[in-house]
Amino acid sequence: MSILYSLNNLPQGGIAYIEKIVANPIFGEQDQVVSRRLADLGFSPYIPIKIIAKGWLGRGPYVVQLNHHTQFSLRRAEAEKIVCTLHHT
């Protein structure tokens, strides 16, 4: 059984696989738009994601590497929408 984590709770340097994009009430009526935008950028199930860097006290922004190539910076609220399973080596 895999444990699910919000992206913002992964350790720096940790590699995970995206499971799903979930709602975050902070976005209100725009939540579906934000979810669609993340999906359009490539944040999709089974894609590997790595935390490259975290902001001060680990509270964001978060620099992530998606699919071993593209890097993005995400706000905390966006990172909370991305649910992952941690890859154990």
Short mmCIF file of the N, C-alpha and C atoms (twelve columns), coordinates in Angstrom:
data_MODEL
# 
_entry.id   MODEL 
# 
loop_
_atom_site.group_PDB 
_atom_site.id 
_atom_site.type_symbol 
_atom_site.label_atom_id 
_atom_site.label_alt_id 
_atom_site.label_comp_id 
_atom_site.label_asym_id 
_atom_site.label_seq_id 
_atom_site.Cartn_x 
_atom_site.Cartn_y 
_atom_site.Cartn_z 
_atom_site.pdbx_PDB_model_num 
ATOM 1   N N  . MET A 1  0.837   -1.188 0.000   1 
ATOM 2   C CA . MET A 1  0.000   0.000  0.000   1 
ATOM 3   C C  . MET A 1  0.879   1.247  0.000   1 
ATOM 4   N N  . SER A 2  0.598   2.154  -0.880  1 
ATOM 5   C CA . SER A 2  1.374   3.385  -0.984  1 
ATOM 6   C C  . SER A 2  0.759   4.472  -0.114  1 
ATOM 7   N N  . ILE A 3  1.621   5.294  0.450   1 
ATOM 8   C CA . ILE A 3  1.171   6.437  1.236   1 
ATOM 9   C C  . ILE A 3  1.116   7.644  0.316   1 
ATOM 10  N N  . LEU A 4  0.024   8.385  0.388   1 
ATOM 11  C CA . LEU A 4  -0.150  9.571  -0.439  1 
ATOM 12  C C  . LEU A 4  0.321   10.807 0.308   1 
ATOM 13  N N  . TYR A 5  1.000   11.690 -0.400  1 
ATOM 14  C CA . TYR A 5  1.522   12.937 0.151   1 
ATOM 15  C C  . TYR A 5  1.121   14.091 -0.758  1 
ATOM 16  N N  . SER A 6  0.848   15.248 -0.161  1 
ATOM 17  C CA . SER A 6  0.768   16.467 -0.965  1 
ATOM 18  C C  . SER A 6  2.189   16.818 -1.366  1 
ATOM 19  N N  . LEU A 7  2.357   17.370 -2.534  1 
ATOM 20  C CA . LEU A 7  3.687   17.706 -3.033  1 
ATOM 21  C C  . LEU A 7  4.455   18.577 -2.045  1 
ATOM 22  N N  . ASN A 8  3.781   19.498 -1.381  1 
ATOM 23  C CA . ASN A 8  4.462   20.389 -0.440  1 
ATOM 24  C C  . ASN A 8  5.007   19.652 0.781   1 
ATOM 25  N N  . ASN A 9  4.573   18.423 1.033   1 
ATOM 26  C CA . ASN A 9  5.053   17.642 2.176   1 
ATOM 27  C C  . ASN A 9  6.188   16.687 1.832   1 
ATOM 28  N N  . LEU A 10 6.594   16.643 0.578   1 
ATOM 29  C CA . LEU A 10 7.709   15.776 0.194   1 
ATOM 30  C C  . LEU A 10 9.027   16.400 0.635   1 
ATOM 31  N N  . PRO A 11 10.019  15.577 0.948   1 
ATOM 32  C CA . PRO A 11 11.328  16.126 1.321   1 
ATOM 33  C C  . PRO A 11 12.055  16.701 0.105   1 
ATOM 34  N N  . GLN A 12 12.885  17.699 0.352   1 
ATOM 35  C CA . GLN A 12 13.704  18.252 -0.729  1 
ATOM 36  C C  . GLN A 12 14.600  17.147 -1.269  1 
ATOM 37  N N  . GLY A 13 14.676  17.023 -2.576  1 
ATOM 38  C CA . GLY A 13 15.435  15.953 -3.212  1 
ATOM 39  C C  . GLY A 13 14.621  14.687 -3.385  1 
ATOM 40  N N  . GLY A 14 13.449  14.645 -2.778  1 
ATOM 41  C CA . GLY A 14 12.603  13.464 -2.870  1 
ATOM 42  C C  . GLY A 14 11.999  13.304 -4.251  1 
ATOM 43  N N  . ILE A 15 11.941  12.076 -4.710  1 
ATOM 44  C CA . ILE A 15 11.330  11.763 -6.001  1 
ATOM 45  C C  . ILE A 15 10.016  11.044 -5.731  1 
ATOM 46  N N  . ALA A 16 8.983   11.460 -6.441  1 
ATOM 47  C CA . ALA A 16 7.665   10.874 -6.258  1 
ATOM 48  C C  . ALA A 16 7.002   10.709 -7.621  1 
ATOM 49  N N  . TYR A 17 5.846   10.067 -7.602  1 
ATOM 50  C CA . TYR A 17 5.033   9.936  -8.807  1 
ATOM 51  C C  . TYR A 17 3.681   10.573 -8.537  1 
ATOM 52  N N  . ILE A 18 3.243   11.392 -9.459  1 
ATOM 53  C CA . ILE A 18 1.959   12.063 -9.307  1 
ATOM 54  C C  . ILE A 18 0.839   11.028 -9.372  1 
ATOM 55  N N  . GLU A 19 -0.077  11.118 -8.428  1 
ATOM 56  C CA . GLU A 19 -1.260  10.256 -8.417  1 
ATOM 57  C C  . GLU A 19 -2.477  10.988 -8.969  1 
ATOM 58  N N  . LYS A 20 -2.680  12.229 -8.495  1 
ATOM 59  C CA . LYS A 20 -3.856  12.983 -8.937  1 
ATOM 60  C C  . LYS A 20 -3.727  14.446 -8.539  1 
ATOM 61  N N  . ILE A 21 -4.572  15.258 -9.136  1 
ATOM 62  C CA . ILE A 21 -4.703  16.668 -8.787  1 
ATOM 63  C C  . ILE A 21 -6.027  16.786 -8.035  1 
ATOM 64  N N  . VAL A 22 -5.993  17.371 -6.843  1 
ATOM 65  C CA . VAL A 22 -7.191  17.477 -6.007  1 
ATOM 66  C C  . VAL A 22 -7.605  18.939 -5.852  1 
ATOM 67  N N  . ALA A 23 -8.800  19.130 -5.346  1 
ATOM 68  C CA . ALA A 23 -9.317  20.480 -5.109  1 
ATOM 69  C C  . ALA A 23 -8.597  21.128 -3.932  1 
ATOM 70  N N  . ASN A 24 -8.468  22.442 -3.996  1 
ATOM 71  C CA . ASN A 24 -7.956  23.237 -2.881  1 
ATOM 72  C C  . ASN A 24 -8.901  24.425 -2.728  1 
ATOM 73  N N  . PRO A 25 -9.635  24.483 -1.608  1 
ATOM 74  C CA . PRO A 25 -10.643 25.529 -1.441  1 
ATOM 75  C C  . PRO A 25 -10.096 26.954 -1.512  1 
ATOM 76  N N  . ILE A 26 -8.804  27.127 -1.338  1 
ATOM 77  C CA . ILE A 26 -8.227  28.472 -1.393  1 
ATOM 78  C C  . ILE A 26 -8.456  29.127 -2.758  1 
ATOM 79  N N  . PHE A 27 -8.608  28.327 -3.816  1 
ATOM 80  C CA . PHE A 27 -8.809  28.866 -5.161  1 
ATOM 81  C C  . PHE A 27 -10.274 29.185 -5.459  1 
ATOM 82  N N  . GLY A 28 -11.181 28.739 -4.599  1 
ATOM 83  C CA . GLY A 28 -12.603 29.040 -4.775  1 
ATOM 84  C C  . GLY A 28 -13.128 28.578 -6.120  1 
ATOM 85  N N  . GLU A 29 -13.839 29.474 -6.802  1 
ATOM 86  C CA . GLU A 29 -14.453 29.139 -8.090  1 
ATOM 87  C C  . GLU A 29 -13.424 28.873 -9.183  1 
ATOM 88  N N  . GLN A 30 -12.195 29.299 -8.988  1 
ATOM 89  C CA . GLN A 30 -11.146 29.119 -9.998  1 
ATOM 90  C C  . GLN A 30 -10.393 27.794 -9.852  1 
ATOM 91  N N  . ASP A 31 -10.800 26.954 -8.902  1 
ATOM 92  C CA . ASP A 31 -10.063 25.717 -8.639  1 
ATOM 93  C C  . ASP A 31 -9.957  24.828 -9.876  1 
ATOM 94  N N  . GLN A 32 -11.043 24.671 -10.608 1 
ATOM 95  C CA . GLN A 32 -11.003 23.820 -11.802 1 
ATOM 96  C C  . GLN A 32 -10.085 24.400 -12.870 1 
ATOM 97  N N  . VAL A 33 -10.026 25.710 -12.958 1 
ATOM 98  C CA . VAL A 33 -9.131  26.361 -13.919 1 
ATOM 99  C C  . VAL A 33 -7.678  26.076 -13.552 1 
ATOM 100 N N  . VAL A 34 -7.354  26.168 -12.261 1 
ATOM 101 C CA . VAL A 34 -5.989  25.899 -11.800 1 
ATOM 102 C C  . VAL A 34 -5.639  24.431 -12.039 1 
ATOM 103 N N  . SER A 35 -6.571  23.532 -11.746 1 
ATOM 104 C CA . SER A 35 -6.333  22.101 -11.984 1 
ATOM 105 C C  . SER A 35 -6.071  21.829 -13.459 1 
ATOM 106 N N  . ARG A 36 -6.858  22.450 -14.327 1 
ATOM 107 C CA . ARG A 36 -6.687  22.266 -15.771 1 
ATOM 108 C C  . ARG A 36 -5.337  22.805 -16.229 1 
ATOM 109 N N  . ARG A 37 -4.953  23.950 -15.688 1 
ATOM 110 C CA . ARG A 37 -3.659  24.562 -16.051 1 
ATOM 111 C C  . ARG A 37 -2.506  23.649 -15.635 1 
ATOM 112 N N  . LEU A 38 -2.573  23.090 -14.432 1 
ATOM 113 C CA . LEU A 38 -1.526  22.159 -13.988 1 
ATOM 114 C C  . LEU A 38 -1.459  20.950 -14.923 1 
ATOM 115 N N  . ALA A 39 -2.619  20.412 -15.286 1 
ATOM 116 C CA . ALA A 39 -2.647  19.269 -16.208 1 
ATOM 117 C C  . ALA A 39 -2.069  19.655 -17.569 1 
ATOM 118 N N  . ASP A 40 -2.410  20.839 -18.053 1 
ATOM 119 C CA . ASP A 40 -1.880  21.305 -19.341 1 
ATOM 120 C C  . ASP A 40 -0.360  21.441 -19.317 1 
ATOM 121 N N  . LEU A 41 0.192   21.777 -18.154 1 
ATOM 122 C CA . LEU A 41 1.642   21.913 -18.015 1 
ATOM 123 C C  . LEU A 41 2.353   20.564 -17.880 1 
ATOM 124 N N  . GLY A 42 1.576   19.478 -17.723 1 
ATOM 125 C CA . GLY A 42 2.182   18.151 -17.648 1 
ATOM 126 C C  . GLY A 42 2.088   17.480 -16.298 1 
ATOM 127 N N  . PHE A 43 1.420   18.096 -15.345 1 
ATOM 128 C CA . PHE A 43 1.247   17.491 -14.026 1 
ATOM 129 C C  . PHE A 43 0.111   16.480 -14.121 1 
ATOM 130 N N  . SER A 44 0.457   15.258 -14.514 1 
ATOM 131 C CA . SER A 44 -0.511  14.203 -14.786 1 
ATOM 132 C C  . SER A 44 -0.130  12.945 -14.019 1 
ATOM 133 N N  . PRO A 45 -1.107  12.033 -13.809 1 
ATOM 134 C CA . PRO A 45 -0.812  10.792 -13.087 1 
ATOM 135 C C  . PRO A 45 0.357   10.013 -13.692 1 
ATOM 136 N N  . TYR A 46 1.123   9.406  -12.806 1 
ATOM 137 C CA . TYR A 46 2.264   8.523  -13.105 1 
ATOM 138 C C  . TYR A 46 3.508   9.244  -13.603 1 
ATOM 139 N N  . ILE A 47 3.489   10.559 -13.640 1 
ATOM 140 C CA . ILE A 47 4.655   11.330 -14.064 1 
ATOM 141 C C  . ILE A 47 5.577   11.512 -12.859 1 
ATOM 142 N N  . PRO A 48 6.885   11.248 -13.009 1 
ATOM 143 C CA . PRO A 48 7.809   11.472 -11.891 1 
ATOM 144 C C  . PRO A 48 8.017   12.962 -11.637 1 
ATOM 145 N N  . ILE A 49 8.147   13.304 -10.363 1 
ATOM 146 C CA . ILE A 49 8.347   14.688 -9.958  1 
ATOM 147 C C  . ILE A 49 9.352   14.718 -8.812  1 
ATOM 148 N N  . LYS A 50 10.221  15.704 -8.833  1 
ATOM 149 C CA . LYS A 50 11.270  15.817 -7.817  1 
ATOM 150 C C  . LYS A 50 11.261  17.228 -7.243  1 
ATOM 151 N N  . ILE A 51 11.387  17.334 -5.922  1 
ATOM 152 C CA . ILE A 51 11.505  18.636 -5.263  1 
ATOM 153 C C  . ILE A 51 12.964  19.071 -5.363  1 
ATOM 154 N N  . ILE A 52 13.223  20.134 -6.111  1 
ATOM 155 C CA . ILE A 52 14.580  20.654 -6.276  1 
ATOM 156 C C  . ILE A 52 14.930  21.602 -5.135  1 
ATOM 157 N N  . ALA A 53 14.001  22.472 -4.778  1 
ATOM 158 C CA . ALA A 53 14.253  23.455 -3.716  1 
ATOM 159 C C  . ALA A 53 12.932  23.881 -3.092  1 
ATOM 160 N N  . LYS A 54 13.037  24.306 -1.832  1 
ATOM 161 C CA . LYS A 54 11.884  24.840 -1.106  1 
ATOM 162 C C  . LYS A 54 12.234  26.221 -0.604  1 
ATOM 163 N N  . GLY A 55 11.219  27.052 -0.493  1 
ATOM 164 C CA . GLY A 55 11.413  28.394 0.041   1 
ATOM 165 C C  . GLY A 55 11.719  28.368 1.529   1 
ATOM 166 N N  . TRP A 56 11.852  29.553 2.070   1 
ATOM 167 C CA . TRP A 56 12.217  29.731 3.471   1 
ATOM 168 C C  . TRP A 56 11.289  28.943 4.385   1 
ATOM 169 N N  . LEU A 57 11.843  28.181 5.296   1 
ATOM 170 C CA . LEU A 57 11.120  27.316 6.235   1 
ATOM 171 C C  . LEU A 57 10.269  26.258 5.531   1 
ATOM 172 N N  . GLY A 58 10.588  25.973 4.283   1 
ATOM 173 C CA . GLY A 58 9.879   24.929 3.548   1 
ATOM 174 C C  . GLY A 58 8.454   25.275 3.176   1 
ATOM 175 N N  . ARG A 59 8.097   26.551 3.235   1 
ATOM 176 C CA . ARG A 59 6.712   26.958 3.009   1 
ATOM 177 C C  . ARG A 59 6.449   27.466 1.591   1 
ATOM 178 N N  . GLY A 60 7.380   27.312 0.701   1 
ATOM 179 C CA . GLY A 60 7.178   27.730 -0.675  1 
ATOM 180 C C  . GLY A 60 7.850   29.058 -0.946  1 
ATOM 181 N N  . PRO A 61 8.051   29.351 -2.193  1 
ATOM 182 C CA . PRO A 61 7.661   28.534 -3.340  1 
ATOM 183 C C  . PRO A 61 8.481   27.245 -3.429  1 
ATOM 184 N N  . TYR A 62 8.022   26.353 -4.275  1 
ATOM 185 C CA . TYR A 62 8.668   25.063 -4.471  1 
ATOM 186 C C  . TYR A 62 9.173   24.984 -5.905  1 
ATOM 187 N N  . VAL A 63 10.421  24.614 -6.069  1 
ATOM 188 C CA . VAL A 63 10.963  24.372 -7.406  1 
ATOM 189 C C  . VAL A 63 10.929  22.866 -7.612  1 
ATOM 190 N N  . VAL A 64 10.243  22.449 -8.668  1 
ATOM 191 C CA . VAL A 64 10.093  21.023 -8.938  1 
ATOM 192 C C  . VAL A 64 10.586  20.710 -10.339 1 
ATOM 193 N N  . GLN A 65 11.043  19.479 -10.502 1 
ATOM 194 C CA . GLN A 65 11.445  18.985 -11.821 1 
ATOM 195 C C  . GLN A 65 10.434  17.928 -12.221 1 
ATOM 196 N N  . LEU A 66 9.825   18.133 -13.360 1 
ATOM 197 C CA . LEU A 66 8.770   17.259 -13.836 1 
ATOM 198 C C  . LEU A 66 9.306   16.347 -14.931 1 
ATOM 199 N N  . ASN A 67 9.097   15.051 -14.758 1 
ATOM 200 C CA . ASN A 67 9.474   14.055 -15.770 1 
ATOM 201 C C  . ASN A 67 10.963  14.116 -16.120 1 
ATOM 202 N N  . HIS A 68 11.809  14.401 -15.149 1 
ATOM 203 C CA . HIS A 68 13.269  14.436 -15.281 1 
ATOM 204 C C  . HIS A 68 13.782  15.544 -16.197 1 
ATOM 205 N N  . HIS A 69 12.936  16.480 -16.598 1 
ATOM 206 C CA . HIS A 69 13.366  17.504 -17.547 1 
ATOM 207 C C  . HIS A 69 12.981  18.917 -17.127 1 
ATOM 208 N N  . THR A 70 11.712  19.236 -17.235 1 
ATOM 209 C CA . THR A 70 11.220  20.598 -17.081 1 
ATOM 210 C C  . THR A 70 11.135  21.006 -15.617 1 
ATOM 211 N N  . GLN A 71 11.571  22.234 -15.319 1 
ATOM 212 C CA . GLN A 71 11.478  22.754 -13.956 1 
ATOM 213 C C  . GLN A 71 10.413  23.836 -13.881 1 
ATOM 214 N N  . PHE A 72 9.675   23.820 -12.772 1 
ATOM 215 C CA . PHE A 72 8.629   24.796 -12.508 1 
ATOM 216 C C  . PHE A 72 8.779   25.308 -11.090 1 
ATOM 217 N N  . SER A 73 8.270   26.495 -10.865 1 
ATOM 218 C CA . SER A 73 8.139   27.037 -9.519  1 
ATOM 219 C C  . SER A 73 6.648   27.093 -9.207  1 
ATOM 220 N N  . LEU A 74 6.270   26.521 -8.066  1 
ATOM 221 C CA . LEU A 74 4.866   26.469 -7.672  1 
ATOM 222 C C  . LEU A 74 4.657   27.175 -6.340  1 
ATOM 223 N N  . ARG A 75 3.526   27.841 -6.213  1 
ATOM 224 C CA . ARG A 75 3.139   28.391 -4.920  1 
ATOM 225 C C  . ARG A 75 2.667   27.246 -4.028  1 
ATOM 226 N N  . ARG A 76 2.628   27.494 -2.733  1 
ATOM 227 C CA . ARG A 76 2.207   26.466 -1.787  1 
ATOM 228 C C  . ARG A 76 0.811   25.926 -2.126  1 
ATOM 229 N N  . ALA A 77 -0.125  26.811 -2.425  1 
ATOM 230 C CA . ALA A 77 -1.496  26.382 -2.717  1 
ATOM 231 C C  . ALA A 77 -1.549  25.458 -3.934  1 
ATOM 232 N N  . GLU A 78 -0.719  25.711 -4.923  1 
ATOM 233 C CA . GLU A 78 -0.660  24.835 -6.101  1 
ATOM 234 C C  . GLU A 78 -0.030  23.497 -5.732  1 
ATOM 235 N N  . ALA A 79 1.036   23.528 -4.949  1 
ATOM 236 C CA . ALA A 79 1.707   22.290 -4.534  1 
ATOM 237 C C  . ALA A 79 0.782   21.408 -3.702  1 
ATOM 238 N N  . GLU A 80 -0.091  22.019 -2.911  1 
ATOM 239 C CA . GLU A 80 -1.032  21.251 -2.093  1 
ATOM 240 C C  . GLU A 80 -2.040  20.492 -2.947  1 
ATOM 241 N N  . LYS A 81 -2.277  20.913 -4.174  1 
ATOM 242 C CA . LYS A 81 -3.221  20.252 -5.069  1 
ATOM 243 C C  . LYS A 81 -2.663  18.966 -5.678  1 
ATOM 244 N N  . ILE A 82 -1.350  18.813 -5.675  1 
ATOM 245 C CA . ILE A 82 -0.701  17.689 -6.352  1 
ATOM 246 C C  . ILE A 82 -0.430  16.585 -5.335  1 
ATOM 247 N N  . VAL A 83 -1.113  15.464 -5.502  1 
ATOM 248 C CA . VAL A 83 -0.979  14.324 -4.592  1 
ATOM 249 C C  . VAL A 83 -0.062  13.298 -5.240  1 
ATOM 250 N N  . CYS A 84 0.926   12.813 -4.462  1 
ATOM 251 C CA . CYS A 84 1.982   11.936 -4.987  1 
ATOM 252 C C  . CYS A 84 2.203   10.731 -4.081  1 
ATOM 253 N N  . THR A 85 2.870   9.741  -4.646  1 
ATOM 254 C CA . THR A 85 3.421   8.649  -3.847  1 
ATOM 255 C C  . THR A 85 4.935   8.765  -3.911  1 
ATOM 256 N N  . LEU A 86 5.575   8.619  -2.775  1 
ATOM 257 C CA . LEU A 86 7.026   8.752  -2.682  1 
ATOM 258 C C  . LEU A 86 7.689   7.528  -3.289  1 
ATOM 259 N N  . HIS A 87 8.707   7.761  -4.103  1 
ATOM 260 C CA . HIS A 87 9.474   6.676  -4.724  1 
ATOM 261 C C  . HIS A 87 10.596  6.281  -3.772  1 
ATOM 262 N N  . HIS A 88 10.599  5.038  -3.344  1 
ATOM 263 C CA . HIS A 88 11.647  4.544  -2.447  1 
ATOM 264 C C  . HIS A 88 12.691  3.798  -3.260  1 
ATOM 265 N N  . THR A 89 13.960  4.179  -3.070  1 
ATOM 266 C CA . THR A 89 15.033  3.519  -3.818  1 
ATOM 267 C C  . THR A 89 15.718  2.476  -2.981  1 
# 
